[in-house]
């Protein structure tokens, strides 16, 4: 069984070659030359796909109103558009694990750089930030 190392968000992004615009509220980032995009995907929303692979789907999320207008969502939309337009839809993944209270938006969450997990953007609602992606 592979051991995974939990680190801070900045370190997780750096391990994948990307930087965050703001370490407190950013949910995504990219490299300076915009050839690498990395997005935080929350562990509880990652789903295994029959036949292999992983899917992440935020469409019709019950908590949409809680994050729709957040700065992190607006920046993530820009980064997902960058992935779509400049990276063939591909982006790296930092898996986020919510704090002990189960609240990903509060302090105490931990992050895991996943160089083995590359996702391809399937669909994006540019107005709301809802998106779906699958392993590439």
Coordinates of C-alpha atoms in Angstrom, one line a residue:
X1 CA 0.0 0.0 0.0
X2 CA 1.4 3.4 -1.0
X3 CA 1.9 5.9 1.8
X4 CA 0.7 9.4 1.0
X5 CA 2.2 12.5 2.6
X6 CA -0.1 15.3 3.7
X7 CA 1.4 18.8 3.5
X8 CA 0.3 22.4 3.4
X9 CA -1.5 23.7 0.3
X10 CA 1.5 25.8 -0.9
X11 CA 3.8 22.8 -0.7
X12 CA 1.4 20.5 -2.5
X13 CA 1.1 22.9 -5.4
X14 CA 4.8 23.5 -5.6
X15 CA 5.4 19.7 -5.8
X16 CA 3.3 19.7 -9.0
X17 CA 5.0 22.8 -10.5
X18 CA 2.3 25.3 -9.9
X19 CA 1.8 28.3 -7.6
X20 CA -1.3 29.6 -5.9
X21 CA -2.5 33.2 -6.4
X22 CA -3.3 33.4 -2.7
X23 CA -2.6 30.6 -0.3
X24 CA -5.7 31.3 1.9
X25 CA -8.5 31.3 -0.6
X26 CA -7.1 29.9 -3.9
X27 CA -8.4 26.4 -5.0
X28 CA -6.3 26.2 -8.1
X29 CA -3.1 27.5 -9.6
X30 CA -0.8 27.3 -12.5
X31 CA 2.8 27.5 -13.5
X32 CA 4.3 30.9 -14.5
X33 CA 4.4 29.9 -18.1
X34 CA 0.8 28.6 -17.9
X35 CA 1.8 25.1 -19.2
X36 CA 0.7 23.4 -15.9
X37 CA -2.6 23.8 -14.2
X38 CA -3.4 22.2 -10.8
X39 CA -6.8 22.1 -9.1
X40 CA -7.7 21.0 -5.6
X41 CA -10.2 18.2 -5.7
X42 CA -11.9 17.2 -2.4
X43 CA -11.4 13.6 -1.4
X44 CA -15.0 13.0 -0.5
X45 CA -16.1 14.0 -4.0
X46 CA -13.7 11.8 -6.0
X47 CA -15.6 8.7 -7.4
X48 CA -14.2 5.5 -8.9
X49 CA -15.6 4.8 -12.4
X50 CA -16.7 1.3 -13.3
X51 CA -14.0 -0.2 -15.6
X52 CA -11.3 1.9 -14.0
X53 CA -10.5 5.6 -13.5
X54 CA -11.7 8.4 -11.4
X55 CA -14.5 11.0 -11.8
X56 CA -15.0 14.3 -10.1
X57 CA -18.4 16.1 -10.7
X58 CA -19.6 19.3 -9.1
X59 CA -22.7 19.7 -11.2
X60 CA -25.9 20.0 -9.1
X61 CA -23.8 20.2 -5.9
X62 CA -26.0 20.7 -2.9
X63 CA -23.5 23.2 -1.5
X64 CA -23.2 25.3 -4.7
X65 CA -24.6 28.4 -3.0
X66 CA -21.9 28.2 -0.3
X67 CA -19.0 28.4 -2.8
X68 CA -20.4 29.8 -6.1
X69 CA -19.4 33.5 -5.3
X70 CA -16.1 32.7 -3.5
X71 CA -12.8 34.2 -5.0
X72 CA -11.4 30.7 -5.0
X73 CA -14.2 29.6 -7.4
X74 CA -13.7 32.5 -9.7
X75 CA -10.0 31.8 -9.9
X76 CA -10.6 28.1 -10.4
X77 CA -12.9 28.9 -13.4
X78 CA -10.0 30.9 -14.9
X79 CA -7.6 28.1 -14.3
X80 CA -9.9 25.5 -15.8
X81 CA -10.4 27.6 -18.9
X82 CA -6.6 27.8 -19.1
X83 CA -6.4 24.0 -18.8
X84 CA -9.1 23.7 -21.5
X85 CA -7.5 26.2 -23.9
X86 CA -3.8 25.7 -23.4
X87 CA -3.3 22.2 -21.8
X88 CA -5.6 20.0 -23.9
X89 CA -8.1 20.0 -20.9
X90 CA -5.5 18.4 -18.6
X91 CA -4.8 19.4 -15.1
X92 CA -2.9 18.1 -12.1
X93 CA -4.5 17.3 -8.8
X94 CA -4.0 18.2 -5.2
X95 CA -6.4 16.2 -3.1
X96 CA -7.9 18.1 -0.2
X97 CA -9.0 16.5 3.0
X98 CA -11.4 18.6 5.1
X99 CA -10.6 19.5 8.7
X100 CA -11.8 17.4 11.6
X101 CA -15.2 19.2 11.6
X102 CA -15.6 18.2 7.9
X103 CA -15.5 21.8 6.7
X104 CA -13.2 22.3 3.8
X105 CA -13.6 26.1 3.9
X106 CA -12.2 26.4 7.4
X107 CA -8.6 26.2 8.7
X108 CA -7.1 22.8 9.4
X109 CA -7.6 21.1 6.0
X110 CA -4.6 19.1 4.7
X111 CA -3.5 18.5 1.2
X112 CA -1.9 15.8 -0.8
X113 CA 0.0 16.3 -4.1
X114 CA -1.0 13.5 -6.5
X115 CA 1.5 13.4 -9.4
X116 CA -0.1 10.0 -10.4
X117 CA -3.6 11.6 -10.9
X118 CA -4.1 13.7 -14.0
X119 CA -7.6 14.7 -14.9
X120 CA -9.2 15.9 -18.1
X121 CA -11.9 18.6 -18.0
X122 CA -15.1 17.2 -19.4
X123 CA -17.5 20.1 -18.8
X124 CA -17.5 23.5 -17.2
X125 CA -20.2 26.0 -16.4
X126 CA -18.3 29.2 -16.7
X127 CA -21.0 31.1 -14.8
X128 CA -21.3 29.0 -11.7
X129 CA -17.9 27.1 -11.7
X130 CA -19.6 23.7 -11.7
X131 CA -17.4 21.2 -13.6
X132 CA -16.8 17.6 -14.2
X133 CA -13.5 15.8 -15.0
X134 CA -12.2 12.3 -15.4
X135 CA -8.8 10.7 -15.3
X136 CA -6.9 11.2 -18.5

